[in-house]
Amino acid sequence: MKISMINYKSLWALLFILASWITFTLFQNSTKIWSALNLSISLHHWNNSIKSLFLKAPLIPLKPLTETELRIKEIIEKLDQQIPPRPFTHMNTTTSATHSTATILNPRDTYCRGDQLNILLEMRDHLGHRKQYGGDFVRARMSSPALMAGASGKVTDFNNGTYLVSFTLFWEGQVSLSLLLIHPSEGVSALWSARNQGYDRVIFIGQFVNGTSQVHSECGLVLNTNAELCQYLDNRDQEAFYCVRPQHMPCAALTHMHSENKKVSYLSKQEKSLFERSNVGVEIMEKFNTISVSKCNKETVAKKEKCKVGMTSTIPSGHVWRNTWNPVSCSLATVKMKECLRGKLIYLMGDSTIRQWMEYFKASINTLKSVDLHESGKLQHQLAVDLDRNINIQWQKHCYPLVGSMTYSVKEMEYLTRAIDRTGGEKNTVIVISLGQHFRPFPIDVFIRRALNVHKAIKRLLLRSPDTMVIIKTENIREMYNDAERFSDFHGYIQYLIIKDIFQDLSVSIIDAWDITIAYGTNDVHPPQHVVGNQINILLNYIC
């Protein structure tokens, strides 16, 4: 009996050691298992056996994705399919503009106004070999500088190294054609991969003020640090911004912000060579002669109806003639701005490209008086009124991220969704929104989430006030050689496609600034005043 008790104790001790070893091994070799299992181990439960302990361990339920998160995931997966990884072993195997060929299909000596001109583009690498896949970022434009005329071309990618470029010959005269290889497919793939790897190419410096004390601290959309953070969260829309919390300062003491480019890149040294100035925006069709376009005594084109909200956009959406924008699907009238805006409340929301509209209005309507809102910096909210005509025009910046070395106040900042939600709206209220440029340096999910949240806010607005006019202004193209990893037009083009996709189901109109600025050939994030004026003329035709 004494011996059996000793054996029993020995066996119990052996089981305890064995169980401890199994537990330790599981912890060492499978952290995933331990994160999924909620195992509470105590000596009290050992008499239930090791097996029963594992059987009773409850799984921690995974938090289901929200509707917005599912939509973000869906859009990103769609984009990943459209921008697949491309091999990049050597510069010689990348697309070469000079070795690629462009052939006019069914060429003629003279073309008629209104004809389609089609070009087959065959891409080759620097060794002259045919490319077997697509994905090159190509920009097509036709122009007649003497006539101050221009239009974009439609590029169709067959995903096998060939492209169809279609031009509509909108006007008579001598027309020059341009096909630019902005980035080869390998560069596009590299930019897409790099964009979605990190949030730290641009960092933000927040200024905290407490009495006479002033401290600066690093801020951002995501901060990789163990330091204590201030979180500025819109809980409903799950939009967040963070700052490293300064010592002895409350989070509410944040007053101003500016951004700085950080020496961070997710491109390899080899990939960076694709974005040197000599490799960006290279002309493919340098040897092409000008195209002669005649009237050809065709029947008079049917008169188009006046442009109005809700009309379907085309590609291209119009052309420039004598420096004036002419849409394809409708006609624009000359509108007297003062009378058109009588009794109107105009909200301009977004970035500095829509602030240009505010400045244009103030310069064009001499009876508009600016109201001092006692804010500081160029990004301060703006308000201008004409009391006699009851015109009220406002501009406000969108919330984080706002990229720029200029210091701006954050105390008056709010997400556009909140600004839209507090807008009553009615038939004399017009809202114009422009988003994009400041989102280019950050992973695409940031932009998609913002666009989806704005979509939901507009949907709520139109539900309670269906007479409110809502306009989405797309991005302008910008400087071609300006820091491709952060600001390439490829990033803007992806955002342009996202905007058109997300807002297609709402009763809103899109002013296609992307197509307009390509037609004008501006390559400037802040295009000249005559381009801005033509964008605004579309708005005036929608209103009046």
XYZ file of C-alpha atoms in Angstrom:
544
model
C 0.000 0.000 0.000
C 2.821 2.334 0.845
C 4.575 1.494 -2.426
C 1.411 2.103 -4.518
C 0.986 5.543 -2.928
C 4.534 6.417 -3.925
C 3.871 5.218 -7.490
C 0.642 7.227 -7.609
C 2.428 10.405 -6.499
C 5.216 9.734 -8.982
C 2.716 9.224 -11.773
C 0.869 12.450 -10.842
C 4.178 14.341 -10.825
C 5.095 12.853 -14.183
C 1.753 13.896 -15.678
C 2.196 17.420 -14.323
C 5.688 17.697 -15.863
C 4.455 16.273 -19.169
C 1.533 18.713 -19.308
C 3.802 21.639 -18.513
C 6.185 20.607 -21.275
C 3.339 20.317 -23.815
C 2.020 23.720 -22.806
C 5.465 25.325 -23.103
C 6.099 23.685 -26.493
C 2.776 24.874 -27.849
C 3.543 28.395 -26.701
C 6.978 28.370 -28.291
C 5.993 26.826 -31.604
C 2.514 28.118 -32.288
C 1.669 31.604 -31.129
C -1.233 31.510 -33.556
C -2.811 28.676 -31.588
C -2.399 30.618 -28.370
C -3.967 33.708 -29.822
C -6.957 31.654 -30.959
C -7.450 29.659 -27.792
C -8.451 31.113 -24.467
C -6.664 28.634 -22.173
C -6.895 29.264 -18.456
C -4.619 26.789 -16.693
C -4.587 26.264 -12.941
C -3.632 23.426 -10.657
C -7.261 23.226 -9.545
C -8.317 21.885 -12.948
C -5.626 19.283 -13.508
C -7.796 16.463 -12.170
C -10.071 16.974 -15.222
C -7.211 15.692 -17.431
C -5.219 17.526 -20.105
C -7.549 16.360 -22.875
C -10.674 17.841 -21.346
C -8.862 21.114 -20.730
C -8.144 21.534 -24.444
C -11.651 20.476 -25.449
C -13.255 23.073 -23.195
C -11.049 25.986 -24.370
C -13.416 28.536 -26.006
C -12.467 30.206 -29.310
C -12.183 33.988 -29.211
C -14.768 35.237 -31.747
C -13.345 37.288 -34.596
C -14.849 40.733 -34.948
C -16.824 40.792 -38.214
C -15.791 43.287 -40.868
C -18.033 46.318 -41.203
C -19.820 47.132 -44.457
C -17.224 49.831 -45.174
C -14.301 47.488 -44.494
C -15.790 44.842 -46.779
C -16.218 47.427 -49.543
C -12.627 48.652 -49.087
C -11.401 45.067 -49.313
C -13.489 44.477 -52.443
C -12.162 47.593 -54.205
C -8.534 46.833 -53.321
C -8.871 43.238 -54.549
C -10.292 44.549 -57.837
C -7.393 46.988 -58.188
C -4.834 44.279 -57.366
C -6.220 42.248 -60.269
C -5.952 45.241 -62.592
C -2.388 46.039 -61.465
C -0.701 42.630 -61.128
C 2.958 42.322 -60.101
C 5.304 42.654 -63.070
C 8.810 41.160 -63.189
C 11.636 43.686 -63.173
C 15.017 42.072 -63.628
C 16.750 44.727 -65.710
C 15.983 48.079 -67.315
C 16.393 46.438 -70.728
C 13.286 44.284 -70.166
C 11.029 47.236 -69.278
C 8.810 49.050 -71.766
C 10.678 51.467 -74.029
C 8.865 54.380 -75.646
C 11.509 54.750 -78.348
C 11.355 51.063 -79.362
C 7.555 50.838 -79.238
C 5.570 51.390 -82.428
C 2.347 53.254 -83.192
C 0.444 52.528 -86.414
C -2.578 54.438 -87.706
C -5.295 51.993 -88.685
C -6.863 52.674 -92.095
C -4.800 55.839 -92.737
C -6.096 58.551 -95.079
C -4.668 61.734 -96.550
C -7.538 63.789 -95.192
C -9.957 63.128 -92.367
C -13.382 64.569 -91.721
C -14.448 66.391 -88.598
C -16.175 63.931 -86.284
C -14.242 60.906 -87.574
C -12.553 58.415 -85.282
C -8.807 58.065 -85.669
C -7.552 54.741 -84.320
C -3.953 53.887 -83.562
C -2.522 50.476 -82.720
C 0.212 50.743 -80.143
C 2.673 47.852 -79.830
C 4.959 48.027 -76.829
C 8.522 46.755 -76.921
C 11.302 46.635 -74.377
C 14.721 48.314 -74.693
C 16.026 45.292 -76.589
C 13.232 45.571 -79.161
C 11.319 42.536 -77.941
C 7.495 42.632 -78.001
C 5.959 43.001 -74.554
C 3.669 40.125 -73.598
C 1.607 41.961 -70.983
C -0.067 45.339 -70.541
C -0.332 47.758 -67.647
C 1.700 50.641 -69.087
C 0.498 54.081 -67.995
C -0.066 55.889 -71.277
C -1.531 59.348 -71.857
C -3.017 60.243 -75.236
C -3.706 63.806 -76.359
C -4.369 65.640 -79.617
C -3.952 69.375 -80.035
C -3.854 72.322 -82.420
C -1.877 75.043 -80.605
C -2.747 77.708 -83.196
C -6.439 77.053 -82.578
C -5.988 76.748 -78.788
C -7.623 73.326 -79.121
C -7.036 70.018 -77.393
C -8.643 66.745 -76.348
C -7.679 63.501 -74.673
C -7.638 60.138 -76.424
C -9.156 56.918 -75.147
C -6.609 54.165 -74.398
C -7.773 50.522 -74.378
C -5.343 47.991 -72.905
C -5.563 44.486 -74.417
C -3.252 43.148 -71.662
C -0.884 41.585 -74.173
C 1.457 44.483 -74.925
C -0.869 46.097 -77.479
C -3.204 49.059 -77.023
C -5.872 50.747 -79.087
C -5.778 54.539 -78.895
C -8.904 56.277 -80.205
C -9.198 59.981 -80.983
C -12.373 61.806 -81.956
C -11.474 64.518 -84.475
C -13.555 67.293 -82.971
C -12.325 70.246 -85.055
C -11.021 71.194 -88.505
C -7.391 72.032 -89.122
C -3.947 70.595 -88.568
C -3.962 68.259 -85.578
C -0.885 67.006 -83.727
C -1.021 63.696 -81.867
C 0.860 62.823 -78.706
C 1.250 59.483 -76.943
C 3.262 59.660 -73.754
C 4.568 56.665 -71.856
C 4.215 58.148 -68.371
C 5.400 54.932 -66.645
C 6.148 51.463 -68.007
C 4.102 48.594 -66.599
C 7.037 47.631 -64.375
C 7.040 51.150 -62.905
C 3.276 51.043 -62.400
C 3.615 47.728 -60.544
C 6.438 49.134 -58.395
C 4.461 52.277 -57.526
C 1.373 50.279 -56.593
C 3.342 47.922 -54.368
C 5.291 50.752 -52.729
C 2.208 52.880 -52.125
C 0.505 50.233 -50.044
C 3.481 49.357 -47.850
C 3.743 52.346 -45.546
C 2.236 55.548 -44.191
C 5.525 57.271 -43.360
C 6.731 58.797 -46.655
C 5.100 61.978 -45.357
C 5.048 62.747 -41.642
C 3.178 65.495 -39.831
C 4.479 67.802 -37.144
C 1.844 68.904 -34.662
C 2.158 71.996 -32.506
C 0.809 71.715 -28.967
C 0.230 74.863 -26.912
C -0.402 75.025 -23.179
C -0.346 78.577 -21.874
C 3.070 79.952 -22.760
C 4.527 76.498 -23.444
C 4.804 75.259 -27.014
C 5.887 71.759 -28.052
C 6.150 69.998 -31.392
C 5.396 66.302 -31.810
C 5.236 63.751 -34.628
C 1.771 62.926 -35.958
C 0.331 60.711 -38.651
C -2.387 58.427 -39.928
C -0.421 55.506 -38.461
C 2.487 55.806 -36.029
C 4.896 52.934 -35.455
C 5.955 53.701 -31.898
C 5.533 52.463 -28.335
C 5.114 56.007 -27.061
C 1.817 57.174 -25.590
C -0.422 58.519 -28.361
C -3.133 61.098 -28.682
C -5.920 59.661 -30.792
C -8.193 61.986 -32.758
C -10.981 59.630 -33.795
C -14.252 59.971 -35.617
C -15.775 56.885 -34.076
C -18.746 56.632 -36.446
C -16.711 56.752 -39.658
C -13.582 55.131 -38.180
C -11.334 57.934 -39.400
C -8.358 58.411 -37.097
C -5.251 60.568 -36.747
C -2.562 60.247 -34.105
C 0.137 62.304 -32.436
C 2.838 61.266 -30.014
C 1.613 62.776 -26.768
C 4.026 65.435 -25.488
C 4.948 65.318 -21.818
C 2.812 67.481 -19.558
C 0.475 68.398 -22.430
C -3.151 67.347 -22.923
C -4.150 65.980 -26.336
C -6.614 68.859 -26.717
C -3.645 71.270 -26.813
C -2.971 70.449 -30.493
C -3.398 73.697 -32.450
C -1.383 73.662 -35.695
C 0.126 71.252 -38.184
C 2.456 70.995 -41.143
C 3.993 68.077 -43.004
C 7.488 67.034 -43.995
C 8.726 64.507 -46.524
C 10.633 61.745 -44.788
C 13.622 59.994 -46.319
C 11.627 56.804 -46.656
C 11.131 54.843 -49.855
C 9.626 51.460 -50.588
C 11.183 51.349 -54.055
C 14.389 49.461 -54.715
C 17.370 51.318 -56.160
C 16.700 49.616 -59.478
C 13.007 50.595 -59.418
C 13.882 54.229 -58.666
C 15.731 54.420 -61.978
C 12.359 54.046 -63.736
C 11.277 57.405 -62.325
C 14.268 59.498 -63.304
C 13.181 62.487 -65.361
C 14.426 61.017 -68.641
C 12.234 57.930 -68.155
C 8.956 59.713 -67.311
C 6.511 61.002 -69.919
C 8.518 59.889 -72.968
C 6.937 60.518 -76.364
C 6.135 57.388 -78.395
C 4.969 59.059 -81.625
C 7.730 61.563 -82.366
C 7.877 60.704 -86.094
C 4.145 61.148 -86.778
C 3.053 63.828 -89.216
C 0.193 66.165 -88.353
C -3.305 65.030 -89.287
C -5.335 67.169 -91.670
C -9.022 67.440 -90.748
C -11.680 68.991 -93.015
C -15.379 69.700 -92.703
C -16.152 67.354 -95.635
C -19.568 68.995 -96.250
C -21.166 66.761 -93.661
C -24.685 67.461 -92.488
C -25.025 69.945 -89.670
C -24.536 68.258 -86.325
C -27.752 68.039 -84.305
C -28.042 70.631 -81.589
C -27.177 69.254 -78.178
C -29.294 69.858 -75.116
C -28.009 72.131 -72.377
C -25.794 70.553 -69.754
C -27.597 69.588 -66.562
C -27.044 67.513 -63.457
C -27.127 63.751 -63.909
C -26.009 63.538 -67.543
C -23.845 60.551 -68.492
C -20.146 61.288 -68.981
C -18.188 59.960 -71.958
C -14.517 59.266 -72.715
C -13.300 61.734 -73.769
C -15.799 63.974 -72.020
C -15.195 66.933 -74.333
C -12.612 69.075 -76.081
C -11.064 72.538 -75.907
C -11.649 74.990 -78.769
C -10.441 78.584 -78.678
C -9.544 77.948 -75.039
C -13.182 77.087 -74.258
C -14.356 73.710 -72.973
C -17.000 71.942 -75.072
C -18.575 68.772 -73.590
C -19.431 65.856 -75.875
C -22.883 65.052 -74.544
C -24.320 68.536 -73.967
C -23.773 72.216 -74.667
C -22.542 74.946 -72.340
C -24.042 78.415 -72.495
C -22.383 81.643 -71.445
C -23.811 82.405 -68.014
C -23.865 85.728 -66.172
C -22.274 84.713 -62.920
C -23.866 87.309 -60.642
C -27.403 86.565 -61.756
C -26.881 82.819 -61.838
C -25.684 82.784 -58.218
C -28.398 85.106 -56.910
C -29.902 83.598 -53.758
C -27.480 80.676 -53.807
C -25.485 79.113 -50.976
C -22.342 77.502 -52.436
C -20.226 75.177 -50.292
C -16.785 74.393 -51.746
C -15.184 71.557 -49.786
C -11.815 69.898 -50.158
C -8.307 70.737 -51.262
C -6.531 73.739 -52.742
C -7.734 72.945 -56.273
C -11.290 73.750 -55.171
C -9.973 76.720 -53.184
C -8.902 78.029 -56.606
C -12.608 78.182 -57.425
C -13.180 80.344 -54.365
C -10.428 82.704 -55.457
C -11.842 82.787 -58.991
C -15.314 83.699 -57.701
C -13.897 86.515 -55.564
C -11.868 87.865 -58.493
C -14.795 87.633 -60.949
C -17.660 89.038 -58.839
C -16.696 92.529 -57.712
C -19.656 92.740 -55.345
C -18.526 89.723 -53.306
C -17.067 90.805 -49.977
C -14.782 88.551 -47.971
C -15.692 88.013 -44.326
C -12.831 87.748 -41.842
C -13.380 84.530 -39.882
C -10.385 85.266 -37.648
C -8.440 82.164 -38.610
C -4.784 82.013 -39.599
C -2.833 80.671 -42.587
C -3.645 80.143 -46.244
C -5.781 77.106 -45.422
C -8.169 79.107 -43.284
C -11.875 78.780 -44.053
C -13.114 81.407 -46.491
C -16.486 83.121 -46.718
C -17.595 85.700 -49.269
C -21.040 87.294 -49.501
C -22.991 89.601 -51.743
C -25.732 90.939 -49.486
C -27.720 92.620 -52.258
C -27.986 89.440 -54.311
C -27.981 87.106 -51.306
C -24.960 85.159 -52.585
C -23.029 83.140 -50.019
C -19.894 81.218 -51.075
C -17.786 79.253 -48.581
C -14.635 77.147 -48.825
C -13.270 74.807 -46.202
C -10.372 72.367 -46.273
C -10.857 68.667 -45.816
C -9.510 66.960 -42.722
C -6.304 64.914 -42.382
C -4.200 64.240 -44.372
C -3.220 67.730 -45.555
C 0.249 67.667 -47.088
C 2.316 70.855 -47.189
C 5.156 72.680 -45.475
C 2.837 75.587 -44.690
C 1.589 75.593 -41.089
C -2.187 75.513 -40.752
C -4.629 75.569 -37.861
C -6.367 72.312 -36.919
C -8.831 73.773 -34.416
C -11.463 74.440 -37.085
C -10.820 71.213 -39.029
C -13.571 68.676 -39.470
C -14.203 65.692 -41.681
C -16.300 66.589 -44.699
C -18.856 64.002 -43.646
C -19.589 66.087 -40.545
C -19.796 69.289 -42.591
C -22.251 67.614 -44.989
C -24.298 66.227 -42.082
C -24.804 69.685 -40.570
C -25.873 71.130 -43.917
C -29.640 71.546 -44.123
C -29.674 71.619 -47.885
C -32.451 72.774 -50.241
C -32.885 73.747 -53.884
C -30.675 76.843 -53.581
C -27.833 74.976 -51.868
C -24.921 73.672 -53.955
C -22.108 71.509 -52.582
C -18.902 70.928 -54.583
C -16.381 68.411 -53.247
C -12.807 67.779 -54.392
C -10.592 65.078 -52.855
C -7.426 63.392 -53.993
C -4.140 65.253 -54.211
C -3.260 65.010 -50.502
C -4.052 61.276 -50.387
C -1.563 60.243 -53.074
C 1.404 59.560 -50.708
C -0.584 57.135 -48.522
C -1.919 53.580 -48.929
C -5.054 53.471 -51.044
C -7.311 52.269 -48.207
C -7.156 55.772 -46.675
C -8.636 57.341 -49.801
C -11.216 54.609 -50.346
C -12.490 54.911 -46.762
C -12.794 58.703 -47.088
C -14.631 58.444 -50.417
C -17.034 55.842 -49.025
C -17.745 57.953 -45.940
C -18.423 61.031 -48.086
C -20.707 58.893 -50.258
C -22.716 57.860 -47.181
C -22.953 61.480 -45.969
C -24.216 62.641 -49.378
C -26.726 59.793 -49.402
C -28.047 60.979 -46.015
C -28.199 64.567 -47.312
C -30.132 63.656 -50.455
C -32.528 61.550 -48.404
C -33.547 64.504 -46.237
C -33.112 67.131 -48.942
C -33.284 65.689 -52.482
C -33.285 69.168 -54.054
C -29.716 69.876 -52.888
C -27.255 69.962 -55.782
C -24.073 67.945 -55.192
C -21.085 68.064 -57.549
C -17.909 65.980 -57.368
C -14.871 67.610 -58.965
C -12.202 65.047 -59.844
C -8.483 65.659 -59.521
C -6.406 67.769 -61.889
C -3.379 66.167 -63.499
C -0.207 67.651 -62.047
C 3.530 68.179 -62.598
C 4.945 65.133 -64.375
C 8.418 64.993 -62.847
C 7.553 65.705 -59.222
C 8.469 62.839 -56.845
C 6.687 59.917 -58.503
C 6.573 57.679 -55.427
C 4.527 60.264 -53.525
C 2.692 62.261 -56.176
C 2.645 60.475 -59.544
C -0.444 60.973 -61.676
C -0.721 57.195 -61.667
C -1.852 57.473 -58.023
C -4.289 60.201 -59.048
C -5.626 58.124 -61.918
C -6.412 55.204 -59.606
C -8.255 57.605 -57.276
C -10.098 59.079 -60.270
C -11.351 55.597 -61.194
C -12.369 54.929 -57.578
C -14.385 58.166 -57.380
C -16.241 57.397 -60.621
C -17.019 53.891 -59.365
C -18.164 54.822 -55.853
C -20.434 57.747 -56.776
C -22.097 56.279 -59.867
C -25.226 55.239 -57.946
C -25.969 58.684 -56.478
C -27.827 61.599 -58.023
C -24.668 63.703 -58.227
C -22.751 65.137 -61.166
C -19.031 64.758 -61.770
C -17.004 67.585 -63.250
C -14.253 65.659 -64.996
C -11.308 67.902 -64.159
C -8.976 65.002 -64.955
C -10.064 64.905 -68.602
C -10.317 68.689 -68.841
C -6.751 69.274 -67.637
C -5.417 66.584 -69.994
C -7.205 68.332 -72.889
C -5.660 71.669 -71.893
C -2.278 69.989 -71.371
C -1.683 71.911 -68.145
C 0.441 69.439 -66.112
C -0.032 71.738 -63.131
C -1.826 70.850 -59.893
C -3.097 74.465 -59.904
C -3.967 75.121 -63.566
C -4.215 78.630 -65.077
C -7.244 80.800 -64.407
C -8.833 80.227 -67.811
C -8.892 76.475 -67.099
C -10.418 77.042 -63.652
C -12.980 79.364 -65.241
C -14.043 76.681 -67.699
C -14.473 74.173 -64.879
C -16.644 76.688 -63.047
C -18.675 77.374 -66.187
C -19.857 73.759 -66.098
C -21.074 74.340 -62.533
C -22.894 77.533 -63.547
C -24.677 75.688 -66.353
C -25.796 73.025 -63.868
C -27.143 75.701 -61.521
C -28.840 77.969 -64.061
